[in-house]
Short mmCIF file of C-alpha atoms in Angstrom, two decimals:
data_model
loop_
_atom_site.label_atom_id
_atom_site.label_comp_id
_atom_site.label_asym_id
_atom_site.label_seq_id
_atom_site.Cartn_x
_atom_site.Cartn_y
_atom_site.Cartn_z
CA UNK W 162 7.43 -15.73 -26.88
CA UNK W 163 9.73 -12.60 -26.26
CA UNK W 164 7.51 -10.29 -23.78
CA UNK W 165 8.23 -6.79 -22.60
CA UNK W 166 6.91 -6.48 -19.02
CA UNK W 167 6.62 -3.09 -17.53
CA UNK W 168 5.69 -2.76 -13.68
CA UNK W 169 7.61 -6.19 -13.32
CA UNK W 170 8.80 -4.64 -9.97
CA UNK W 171 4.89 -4.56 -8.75
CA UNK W 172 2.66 -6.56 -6.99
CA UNK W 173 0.82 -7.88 -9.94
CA UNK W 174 4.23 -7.60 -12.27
CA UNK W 175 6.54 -9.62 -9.78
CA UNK W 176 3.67 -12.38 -9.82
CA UNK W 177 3.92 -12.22 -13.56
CA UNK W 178 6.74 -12.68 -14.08
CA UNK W 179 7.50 -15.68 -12.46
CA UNK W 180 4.76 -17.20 -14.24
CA UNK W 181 5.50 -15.67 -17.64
CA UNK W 182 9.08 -17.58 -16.89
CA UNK W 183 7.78 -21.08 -15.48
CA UNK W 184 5.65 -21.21 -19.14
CA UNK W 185 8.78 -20.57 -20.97
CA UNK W 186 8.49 -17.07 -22.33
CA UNK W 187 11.99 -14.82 -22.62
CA UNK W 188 11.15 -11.85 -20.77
CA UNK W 189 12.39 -8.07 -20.89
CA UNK W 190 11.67 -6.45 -17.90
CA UNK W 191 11.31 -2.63 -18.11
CA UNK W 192 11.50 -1.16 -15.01
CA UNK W 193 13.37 2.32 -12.84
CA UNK W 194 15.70 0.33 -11.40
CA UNK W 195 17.30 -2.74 -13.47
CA UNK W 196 18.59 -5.41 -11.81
CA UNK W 197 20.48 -8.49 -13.03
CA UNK W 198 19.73 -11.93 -13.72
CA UNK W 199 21.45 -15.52 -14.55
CA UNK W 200 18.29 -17.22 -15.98
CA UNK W 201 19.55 -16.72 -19.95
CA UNK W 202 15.51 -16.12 -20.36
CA UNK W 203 15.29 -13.17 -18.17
CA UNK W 204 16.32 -9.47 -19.05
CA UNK W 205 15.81 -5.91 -17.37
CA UNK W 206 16.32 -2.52 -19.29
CA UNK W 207 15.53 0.79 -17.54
CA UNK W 208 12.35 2.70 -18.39
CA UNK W 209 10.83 4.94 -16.28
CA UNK W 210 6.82 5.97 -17.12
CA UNK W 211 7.44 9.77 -15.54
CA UNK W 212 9.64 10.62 -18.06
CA UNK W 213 9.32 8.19 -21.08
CA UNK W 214 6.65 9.42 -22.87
CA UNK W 215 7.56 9.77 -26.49
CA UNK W 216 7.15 7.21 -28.97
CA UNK W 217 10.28 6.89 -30.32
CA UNK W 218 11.65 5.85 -27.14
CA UNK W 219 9.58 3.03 -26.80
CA UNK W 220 10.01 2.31 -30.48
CA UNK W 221 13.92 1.31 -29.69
CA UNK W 222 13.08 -0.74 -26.87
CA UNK W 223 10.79 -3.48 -29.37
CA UNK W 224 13.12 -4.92 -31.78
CA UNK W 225 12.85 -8.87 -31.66
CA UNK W 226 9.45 -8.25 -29.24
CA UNK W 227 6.40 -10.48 -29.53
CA UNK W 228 3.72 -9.26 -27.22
CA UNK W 229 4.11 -6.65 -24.68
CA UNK W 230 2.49 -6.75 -21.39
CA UNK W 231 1.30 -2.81 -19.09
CA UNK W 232 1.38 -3.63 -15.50
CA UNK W 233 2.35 -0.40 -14.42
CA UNK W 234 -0.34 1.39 -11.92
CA UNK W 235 -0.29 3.34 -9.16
CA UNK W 236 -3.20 4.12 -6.58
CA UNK W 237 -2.29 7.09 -5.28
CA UNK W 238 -0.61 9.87 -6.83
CA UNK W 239 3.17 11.11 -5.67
CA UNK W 240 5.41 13.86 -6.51
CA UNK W 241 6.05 13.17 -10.53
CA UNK W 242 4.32 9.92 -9.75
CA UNK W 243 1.02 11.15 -10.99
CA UNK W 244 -1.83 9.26 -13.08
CA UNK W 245 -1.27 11.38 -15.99
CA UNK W 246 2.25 10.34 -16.94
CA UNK W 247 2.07 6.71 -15.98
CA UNK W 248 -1.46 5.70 -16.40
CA UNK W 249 -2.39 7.77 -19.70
CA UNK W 250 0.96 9.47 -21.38
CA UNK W 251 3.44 6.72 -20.99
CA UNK W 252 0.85 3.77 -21.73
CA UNK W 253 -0.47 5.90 -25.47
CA UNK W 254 3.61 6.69 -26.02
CA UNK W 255 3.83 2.63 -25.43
CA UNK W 256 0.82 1.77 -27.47
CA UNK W 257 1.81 3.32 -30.19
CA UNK W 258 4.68 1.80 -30.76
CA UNK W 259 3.60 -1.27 -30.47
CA UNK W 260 1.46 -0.47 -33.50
CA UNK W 261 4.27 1.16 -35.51
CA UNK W 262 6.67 -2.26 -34.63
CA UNK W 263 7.34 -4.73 -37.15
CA UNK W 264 7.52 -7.57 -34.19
CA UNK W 265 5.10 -6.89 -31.94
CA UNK W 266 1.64 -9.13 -32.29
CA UNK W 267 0.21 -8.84 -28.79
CA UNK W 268 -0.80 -6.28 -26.50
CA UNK W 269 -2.30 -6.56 -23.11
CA UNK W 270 -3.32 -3.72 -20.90
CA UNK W 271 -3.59 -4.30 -17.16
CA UNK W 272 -6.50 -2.04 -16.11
CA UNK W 273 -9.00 -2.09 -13.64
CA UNK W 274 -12.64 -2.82 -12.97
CA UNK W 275 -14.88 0.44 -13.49
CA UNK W 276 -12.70 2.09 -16.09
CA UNK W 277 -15.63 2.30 -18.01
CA UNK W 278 -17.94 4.81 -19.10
CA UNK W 279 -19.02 5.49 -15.94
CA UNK W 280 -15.90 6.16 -14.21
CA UNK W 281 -15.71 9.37 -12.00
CA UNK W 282 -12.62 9.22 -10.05
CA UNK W 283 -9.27 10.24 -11.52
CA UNK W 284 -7.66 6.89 -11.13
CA UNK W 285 -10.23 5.31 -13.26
CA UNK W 286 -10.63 7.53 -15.86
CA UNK W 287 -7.13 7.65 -16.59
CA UNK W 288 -6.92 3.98 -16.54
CA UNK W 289 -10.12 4.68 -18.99
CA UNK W 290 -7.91 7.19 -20.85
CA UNK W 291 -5.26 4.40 -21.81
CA UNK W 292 -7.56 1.57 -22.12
CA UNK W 293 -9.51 3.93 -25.09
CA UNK W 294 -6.88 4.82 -27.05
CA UNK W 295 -5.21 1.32 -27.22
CA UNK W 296 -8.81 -0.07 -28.72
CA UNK W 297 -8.92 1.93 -31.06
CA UNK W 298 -5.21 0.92 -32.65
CA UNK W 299 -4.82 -1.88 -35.16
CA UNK W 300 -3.59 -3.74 -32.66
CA UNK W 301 -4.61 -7.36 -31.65
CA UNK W 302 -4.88 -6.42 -27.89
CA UNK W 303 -6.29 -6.96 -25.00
CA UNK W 304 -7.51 -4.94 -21.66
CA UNK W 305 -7.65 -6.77 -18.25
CA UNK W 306 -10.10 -5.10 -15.71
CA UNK W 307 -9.80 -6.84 -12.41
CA UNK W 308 -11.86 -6.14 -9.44
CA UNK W 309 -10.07 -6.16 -5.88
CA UNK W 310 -6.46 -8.71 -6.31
CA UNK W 311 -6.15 -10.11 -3.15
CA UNK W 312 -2.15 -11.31 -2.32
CA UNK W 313 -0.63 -12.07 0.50
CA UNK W 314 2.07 -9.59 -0.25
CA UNK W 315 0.07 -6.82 -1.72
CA UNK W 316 -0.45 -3.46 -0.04
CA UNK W 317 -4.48 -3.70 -0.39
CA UNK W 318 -4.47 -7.04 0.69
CA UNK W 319 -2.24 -6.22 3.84
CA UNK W 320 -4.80 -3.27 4.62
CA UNK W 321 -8.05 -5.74 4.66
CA UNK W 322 -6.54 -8.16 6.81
CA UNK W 323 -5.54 -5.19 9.10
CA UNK W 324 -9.02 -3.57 8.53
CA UNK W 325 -10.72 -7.12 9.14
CA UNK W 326 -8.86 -8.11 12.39
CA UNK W 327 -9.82 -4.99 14.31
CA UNK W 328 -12.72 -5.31 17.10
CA UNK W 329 -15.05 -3.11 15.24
CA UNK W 330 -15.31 -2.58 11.46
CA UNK W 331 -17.05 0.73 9.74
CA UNK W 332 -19.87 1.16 7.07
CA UNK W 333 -19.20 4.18 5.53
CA UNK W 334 -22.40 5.23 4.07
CA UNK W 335 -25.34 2.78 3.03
CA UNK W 336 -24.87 2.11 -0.56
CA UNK W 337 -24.64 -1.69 -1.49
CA UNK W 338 -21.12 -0.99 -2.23
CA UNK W 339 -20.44 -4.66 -3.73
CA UNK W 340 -17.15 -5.86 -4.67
CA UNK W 341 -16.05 -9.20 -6.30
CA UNK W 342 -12.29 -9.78 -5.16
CA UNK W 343 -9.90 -11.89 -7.17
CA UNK W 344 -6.73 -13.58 -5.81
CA UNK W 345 -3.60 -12.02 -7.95
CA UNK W 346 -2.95 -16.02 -8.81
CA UNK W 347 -6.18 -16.54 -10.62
CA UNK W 348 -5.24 -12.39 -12.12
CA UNK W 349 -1.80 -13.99 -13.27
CA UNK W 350 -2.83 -17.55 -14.61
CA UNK W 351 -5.82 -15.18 -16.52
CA UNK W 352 -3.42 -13.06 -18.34
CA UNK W 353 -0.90 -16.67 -19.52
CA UNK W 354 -4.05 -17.82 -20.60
CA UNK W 355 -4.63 -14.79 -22.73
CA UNK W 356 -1.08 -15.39 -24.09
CA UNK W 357 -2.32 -18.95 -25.18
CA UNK W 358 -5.34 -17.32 -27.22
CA UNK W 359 -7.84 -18.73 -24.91
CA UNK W 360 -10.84 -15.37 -25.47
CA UNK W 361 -11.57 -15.62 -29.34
CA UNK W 362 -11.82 -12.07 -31.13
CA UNK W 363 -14.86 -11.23 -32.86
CA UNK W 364 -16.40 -8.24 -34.22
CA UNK W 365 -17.82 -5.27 -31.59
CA UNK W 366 -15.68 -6.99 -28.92
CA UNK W 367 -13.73 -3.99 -29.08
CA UNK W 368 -12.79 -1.18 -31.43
CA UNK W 369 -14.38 -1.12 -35.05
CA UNK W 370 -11.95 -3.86 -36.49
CA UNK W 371 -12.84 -6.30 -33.42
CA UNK W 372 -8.90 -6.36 -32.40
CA UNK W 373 -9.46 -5.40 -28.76
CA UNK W 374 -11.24 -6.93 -26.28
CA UNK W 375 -11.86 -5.64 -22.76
CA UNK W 376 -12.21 -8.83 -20.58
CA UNK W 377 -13.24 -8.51 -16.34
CA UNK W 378 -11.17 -10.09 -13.74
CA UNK W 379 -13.28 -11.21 -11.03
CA UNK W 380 -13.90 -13.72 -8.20
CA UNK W 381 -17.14 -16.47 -8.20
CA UNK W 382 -19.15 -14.50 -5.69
CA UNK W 383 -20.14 -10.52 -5.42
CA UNK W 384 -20.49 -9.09 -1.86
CA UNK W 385 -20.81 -6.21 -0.26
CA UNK W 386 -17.15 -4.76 1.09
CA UNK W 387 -18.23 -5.23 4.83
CA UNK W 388 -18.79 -9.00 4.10
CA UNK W 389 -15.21 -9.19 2.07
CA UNK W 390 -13.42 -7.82 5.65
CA UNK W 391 -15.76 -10.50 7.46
CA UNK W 392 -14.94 -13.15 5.08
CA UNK W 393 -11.34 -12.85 5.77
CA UNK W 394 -11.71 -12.03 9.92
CA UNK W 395 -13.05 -15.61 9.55
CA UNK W 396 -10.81 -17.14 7.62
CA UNK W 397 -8.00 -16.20 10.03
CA UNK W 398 -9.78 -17.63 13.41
CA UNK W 399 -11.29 -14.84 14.72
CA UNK W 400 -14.68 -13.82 16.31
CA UNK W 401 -17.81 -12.40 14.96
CA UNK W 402 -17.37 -9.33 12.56
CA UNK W 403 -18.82 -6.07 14.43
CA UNK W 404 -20.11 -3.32 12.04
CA UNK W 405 -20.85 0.12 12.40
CA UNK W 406 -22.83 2.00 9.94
CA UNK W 407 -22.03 5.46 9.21
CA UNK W 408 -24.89 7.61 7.42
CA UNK W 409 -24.08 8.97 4.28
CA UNK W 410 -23.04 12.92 5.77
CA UNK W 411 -20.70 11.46 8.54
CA UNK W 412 -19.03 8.80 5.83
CA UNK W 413 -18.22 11.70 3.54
CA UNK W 414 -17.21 13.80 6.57
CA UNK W 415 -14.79 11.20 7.06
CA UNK W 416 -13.48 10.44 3.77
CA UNK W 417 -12.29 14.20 4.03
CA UNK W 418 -10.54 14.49 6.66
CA UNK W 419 -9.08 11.21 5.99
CA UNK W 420 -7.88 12.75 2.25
CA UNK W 421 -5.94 15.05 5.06
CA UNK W 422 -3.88 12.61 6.53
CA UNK W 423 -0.60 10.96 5.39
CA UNK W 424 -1.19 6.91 4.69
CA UNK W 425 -4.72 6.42 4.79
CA UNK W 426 -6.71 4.40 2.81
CA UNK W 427 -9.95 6.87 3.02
CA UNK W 428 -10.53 10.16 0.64
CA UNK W 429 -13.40 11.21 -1.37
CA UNK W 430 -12.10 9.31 -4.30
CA UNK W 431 -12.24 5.76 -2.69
CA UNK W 432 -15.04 6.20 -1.07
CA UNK W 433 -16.77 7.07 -4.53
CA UNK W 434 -15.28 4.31 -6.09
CA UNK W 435 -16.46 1.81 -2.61
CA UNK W 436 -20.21 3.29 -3.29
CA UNK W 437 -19.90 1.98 -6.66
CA UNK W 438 -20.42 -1.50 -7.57
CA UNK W 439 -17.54 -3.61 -8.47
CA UNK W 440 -18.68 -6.30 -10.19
CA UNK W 441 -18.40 -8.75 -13.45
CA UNK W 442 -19.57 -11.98 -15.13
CA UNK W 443 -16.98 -14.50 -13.99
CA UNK W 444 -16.96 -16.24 -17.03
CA UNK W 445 -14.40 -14.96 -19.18
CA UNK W 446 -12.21 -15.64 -16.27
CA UNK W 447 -12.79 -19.12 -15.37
CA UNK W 448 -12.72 -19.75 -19.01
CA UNK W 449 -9.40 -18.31 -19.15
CA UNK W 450 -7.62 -20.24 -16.30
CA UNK W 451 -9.92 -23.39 -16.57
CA UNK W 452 -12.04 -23.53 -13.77
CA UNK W 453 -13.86 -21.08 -11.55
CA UNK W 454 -11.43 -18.56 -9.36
CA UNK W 455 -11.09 -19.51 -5.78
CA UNK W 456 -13.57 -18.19 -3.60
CA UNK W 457 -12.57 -15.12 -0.83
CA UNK W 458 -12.61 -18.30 1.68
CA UNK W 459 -9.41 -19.73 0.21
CA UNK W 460 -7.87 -16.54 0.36
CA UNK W 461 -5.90 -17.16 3.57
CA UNK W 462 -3.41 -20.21 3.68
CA UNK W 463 -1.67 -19.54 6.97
CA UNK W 464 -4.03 -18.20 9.50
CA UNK W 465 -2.08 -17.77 12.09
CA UNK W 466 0.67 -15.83 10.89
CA UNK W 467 -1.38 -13.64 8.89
CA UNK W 468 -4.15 -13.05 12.13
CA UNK W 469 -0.78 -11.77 13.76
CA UNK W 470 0.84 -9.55 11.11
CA UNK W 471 -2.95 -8.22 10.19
CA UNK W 472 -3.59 -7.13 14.09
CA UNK W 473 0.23 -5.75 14.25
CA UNK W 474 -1.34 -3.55 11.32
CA UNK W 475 -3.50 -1.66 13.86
CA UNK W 476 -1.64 -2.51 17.21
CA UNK W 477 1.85 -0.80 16.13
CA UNK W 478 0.54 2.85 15.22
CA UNK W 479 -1.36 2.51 18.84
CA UNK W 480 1.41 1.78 20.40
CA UNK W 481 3.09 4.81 18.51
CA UNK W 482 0.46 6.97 19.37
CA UNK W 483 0.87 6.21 22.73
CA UNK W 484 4.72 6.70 22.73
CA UNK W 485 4.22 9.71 20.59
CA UNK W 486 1.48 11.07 23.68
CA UNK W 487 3.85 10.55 26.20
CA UNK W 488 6.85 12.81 24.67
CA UNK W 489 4.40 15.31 23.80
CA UNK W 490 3.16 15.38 27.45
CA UNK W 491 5.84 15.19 28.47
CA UNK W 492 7.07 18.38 26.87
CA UNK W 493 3.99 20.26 28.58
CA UNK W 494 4.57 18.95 31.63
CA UNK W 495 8.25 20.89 31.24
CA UNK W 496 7.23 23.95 29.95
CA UNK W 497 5.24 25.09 33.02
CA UNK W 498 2.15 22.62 33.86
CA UNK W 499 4.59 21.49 36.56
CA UNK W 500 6.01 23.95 38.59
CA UNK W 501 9.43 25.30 36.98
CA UNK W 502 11.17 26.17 40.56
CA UNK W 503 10.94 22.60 41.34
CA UNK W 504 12.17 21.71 38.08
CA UNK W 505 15.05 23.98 38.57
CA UNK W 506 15.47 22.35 42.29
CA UNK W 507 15.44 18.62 40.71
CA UNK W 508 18.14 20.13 38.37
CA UNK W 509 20.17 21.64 40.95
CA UNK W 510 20.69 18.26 42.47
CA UNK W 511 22.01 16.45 39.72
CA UNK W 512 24.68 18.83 39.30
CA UNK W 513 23.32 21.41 36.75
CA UNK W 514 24.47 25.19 37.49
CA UNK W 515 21.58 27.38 37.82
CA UNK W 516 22.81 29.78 34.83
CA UNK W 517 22.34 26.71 32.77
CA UNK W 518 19.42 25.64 34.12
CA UNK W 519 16.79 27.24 32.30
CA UNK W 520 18.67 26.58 29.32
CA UNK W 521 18.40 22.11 30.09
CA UNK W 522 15.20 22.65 31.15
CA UNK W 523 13.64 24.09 28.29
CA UNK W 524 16.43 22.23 25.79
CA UNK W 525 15.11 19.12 27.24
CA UNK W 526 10.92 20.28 26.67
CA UNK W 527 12.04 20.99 22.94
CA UNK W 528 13.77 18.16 22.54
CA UNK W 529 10.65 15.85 23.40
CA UNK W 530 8.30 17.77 21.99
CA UNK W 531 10.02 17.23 18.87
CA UNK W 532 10.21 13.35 19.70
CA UNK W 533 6.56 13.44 19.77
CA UNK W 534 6.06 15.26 16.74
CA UNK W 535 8.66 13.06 14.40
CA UNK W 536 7.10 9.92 15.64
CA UNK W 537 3.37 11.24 13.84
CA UNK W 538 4.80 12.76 10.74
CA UNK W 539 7.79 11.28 10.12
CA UNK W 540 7.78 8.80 7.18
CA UNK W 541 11.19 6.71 8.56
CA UNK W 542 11.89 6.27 12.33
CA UNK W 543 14.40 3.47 12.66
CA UNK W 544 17.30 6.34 13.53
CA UNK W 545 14.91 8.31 16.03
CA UNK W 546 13.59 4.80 18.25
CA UNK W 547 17.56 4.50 18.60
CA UNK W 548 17.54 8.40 19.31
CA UNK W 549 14.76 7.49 21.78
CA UNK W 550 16.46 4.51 23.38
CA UNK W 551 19.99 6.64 24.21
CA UNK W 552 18.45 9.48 25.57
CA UNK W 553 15.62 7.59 27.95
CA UNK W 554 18.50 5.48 28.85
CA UNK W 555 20.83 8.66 29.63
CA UNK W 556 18.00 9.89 32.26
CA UNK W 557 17.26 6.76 33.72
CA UNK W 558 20.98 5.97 34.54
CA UNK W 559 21.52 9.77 35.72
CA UNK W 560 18.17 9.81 37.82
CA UNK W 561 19.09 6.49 39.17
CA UNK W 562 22.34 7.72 40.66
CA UNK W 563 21.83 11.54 41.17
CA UNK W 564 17.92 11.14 42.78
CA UNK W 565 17.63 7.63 43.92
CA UNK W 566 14.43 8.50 45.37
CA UNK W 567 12.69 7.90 42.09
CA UNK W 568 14.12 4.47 42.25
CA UNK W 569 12.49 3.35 44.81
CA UNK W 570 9.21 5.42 44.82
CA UNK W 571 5.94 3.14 44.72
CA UNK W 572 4.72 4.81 42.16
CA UNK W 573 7.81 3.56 40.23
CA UNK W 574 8.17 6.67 38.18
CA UNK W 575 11.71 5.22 36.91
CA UNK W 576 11.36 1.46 37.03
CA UNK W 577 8.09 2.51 34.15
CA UNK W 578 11.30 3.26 31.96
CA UNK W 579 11.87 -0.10 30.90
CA UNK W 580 8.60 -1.69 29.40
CA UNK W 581 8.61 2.04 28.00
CA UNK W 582 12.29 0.63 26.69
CA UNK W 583 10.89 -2.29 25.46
CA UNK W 584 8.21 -0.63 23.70
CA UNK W 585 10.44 1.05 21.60
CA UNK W 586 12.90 -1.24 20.57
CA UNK W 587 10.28 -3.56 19.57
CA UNK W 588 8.85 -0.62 16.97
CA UNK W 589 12.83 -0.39 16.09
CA UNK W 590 13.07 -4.22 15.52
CA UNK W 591 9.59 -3.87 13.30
CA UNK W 592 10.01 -0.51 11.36
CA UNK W 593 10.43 -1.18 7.74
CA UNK W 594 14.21 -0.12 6.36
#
């Protein structure tokens, strides 16, 4: 078959692909940013969900298509990234069509578990939004809901095994909050399967002319989302899962205040959508790929490697914090906690004038306050750990030679400058380009 893939550059889409090519398809990948490819089968054209949400611009991109795969999704909204475009205006302008084209015979809808009647939060219920209006097109389609895809390369997964590896692991609330994760192989080898006409229609599967049907994407086992994170401490070699229950008030005090902060993986929404059970018969999937999924145990195939990249998930912002403490303390300590006169004395002996003195003093307090600050907010760091690294370097070197005291002191207020060195190339070596 000829399949247009959108979200091929995703977590689930990149897996896709590679399967869609080892069965043989031809595949168009529609995607921001094409790239280029010398497999004859393989194709990119640039579409970009934000923007492309008329019909007739999808309409030119279908000639000679057979089925057309949605794999776009996004968790979190960002800038012009936002659920309305790309989960509910882009997918209808897509869906339709599909509906209007001459070629196209297949549709299938990656969604998610709990876009359903239920759904509260605004993720699902404008996966819901999508999911609606392509059931009720004549359209021989179907919509994939998985529960939790577990990868080793995917975001969520990464946050689990960083979640699951730290010493002490947080109930928020006391819901059952049950989950049913899915490894994004078993997701992928679902979805081929679909493409081999595996799930039979038949009427009330789906819209009125039984052309849709909705099919769950689950794992063999249900549990609740503490005993997923122990499930997978365990399968990377390490101790007994601690758990700390948080009553309902405190869990929802949380979820707030961690809506507030840059990154995290906690808000009102999540936590809604956590108190909410996840869950699905797992037979349409292992009827689909042949067998039952594997089970959250078989999740990890490398233990050791992944126990160490999961606790780096948690160790590395501590060891920012800490870095981030000291400049900030640092800075304090200039402005006035310790005695300025003195200041001005220590700068008097390494050469500074005492007109300018005020002026390096208080340069030099701004200066790592602002350290302190960029480390916490700033979204890329790689320039200011080499920032870091000269200027720590510059004092060391000038103390070293201008007040050799501090060289030798016992409390080794200098010597404290390299594993403080180390520190931070390390974080340089590790940062993410």
């Amino acid at each position: 078959m000829r399949i247009l893939l959108t979200g091929a550059s995703g977590f689930i889409g990149q897996h896709l692909l590679q399967a869609l090519l080892a069965e043989g398809h031809h595949v168009v990948c529609a995607v921001r940013k094409p790239g280029s490819s010398s497999d004859p089968r393989l194709s990119y054209i640039h579409a970009d969900f934000a923007n492309d949400t008329d019909k007739s611009t999808w309409l030119a991109r279908l000639n000679h298509i057979d089925a057309v795969i949605n794999a776009v999704g996004i968790f979190k909204e960002k800038g012009r990234q936002d659920f309305a475009r790309l989960h509910v205006e882009a997918p209808r302008a897509l869906f339709a069509a599909c509906a209007e084209s001459h070629d196209v015979q297949k549709v299938i809808q990656v969604s998610a578990l709990g876009a359903d009647r239920d759904a509260q939060t605004p993720y699902h219920l404008s996966k819901r939004a999508a999911d609606d209006y392509l059931a009720a097109l004549p359209l021989r389609s179907y919509i994939v809901q998985p529960s939790l895809v577990y990868g080793r390369d995917g975001a969520s997964a990464r946050a689990f095994r960083t979640l699951a590896s730290m010493p002490l692991t947080v109930r928020f609330g006391t819901a059952p909050q049950l989950v049913q994760p899915i490894h994004v192989d078993d997701v992928v080898a679902a979805i081929v399967g679909l493409l081999r006409h595996r799930l039979p229609m038949h009427p009330g599967s789906g819209n009125l002319n039984g052309t849709c049907l909705r099919v769950p994407l689950v794992g063999p086992q249900a549990m609740p989302f503490t005993d997923y994170l122990g499930k997978l401490r365990a399968a990377m070699g390490l101790g007994r899962q601690r758990v700390l229950p948080l009553p309902g008030p405190l869990a929802r005090l949380a979820a707030g205040i961690g809506g507030l902060l840059p990154g995290s993986l906690l808000n009102r929404d999540t936590l809604r959508m956590l108190e909410r059970d996840n869950t699905a018969d797992v037979g349409p999937t292992a009827q689909l790929i042949g067998h039952l999924p594997r089970p959250v145990d078989h999740f990890i195939q490398d233990p050791l490697s992944e126990r160490a990249s999961a606790k780096l998930g948690w160790l590395l912002p501590v060891l920012r914090g800490s870095i981030a403490l000291v400049w900030l303390l640092t800075a304090l300590v200039s402005f006035g906690l310790y005695p300025v006169e003195d200041s001005y004395e220590l700068l008097g002996r390494t050469g500074i004038p005492a007109e300018l003195q005020p002026l390096m003093l208080y340069g030099a307090a701004t200066l790592d306050l602002l350290f302190g600050l960029a480390i916490l907010f700033l979204a890329r760091r790689r320039w200011l750990w080499l920032a870091q690294l000269g200027l720590i370097g510059f004092y060391t070197l000038v103390i070293a030679f201008k007040l050799p005291e501090f060289l030798l002191h016992p409390y080794g207020p200098l010597t404290k400058n390299l594993p403080m060195l180390a520190a931070i190339w390390l974080l340089y070596q590790l940062e993410e380009k």
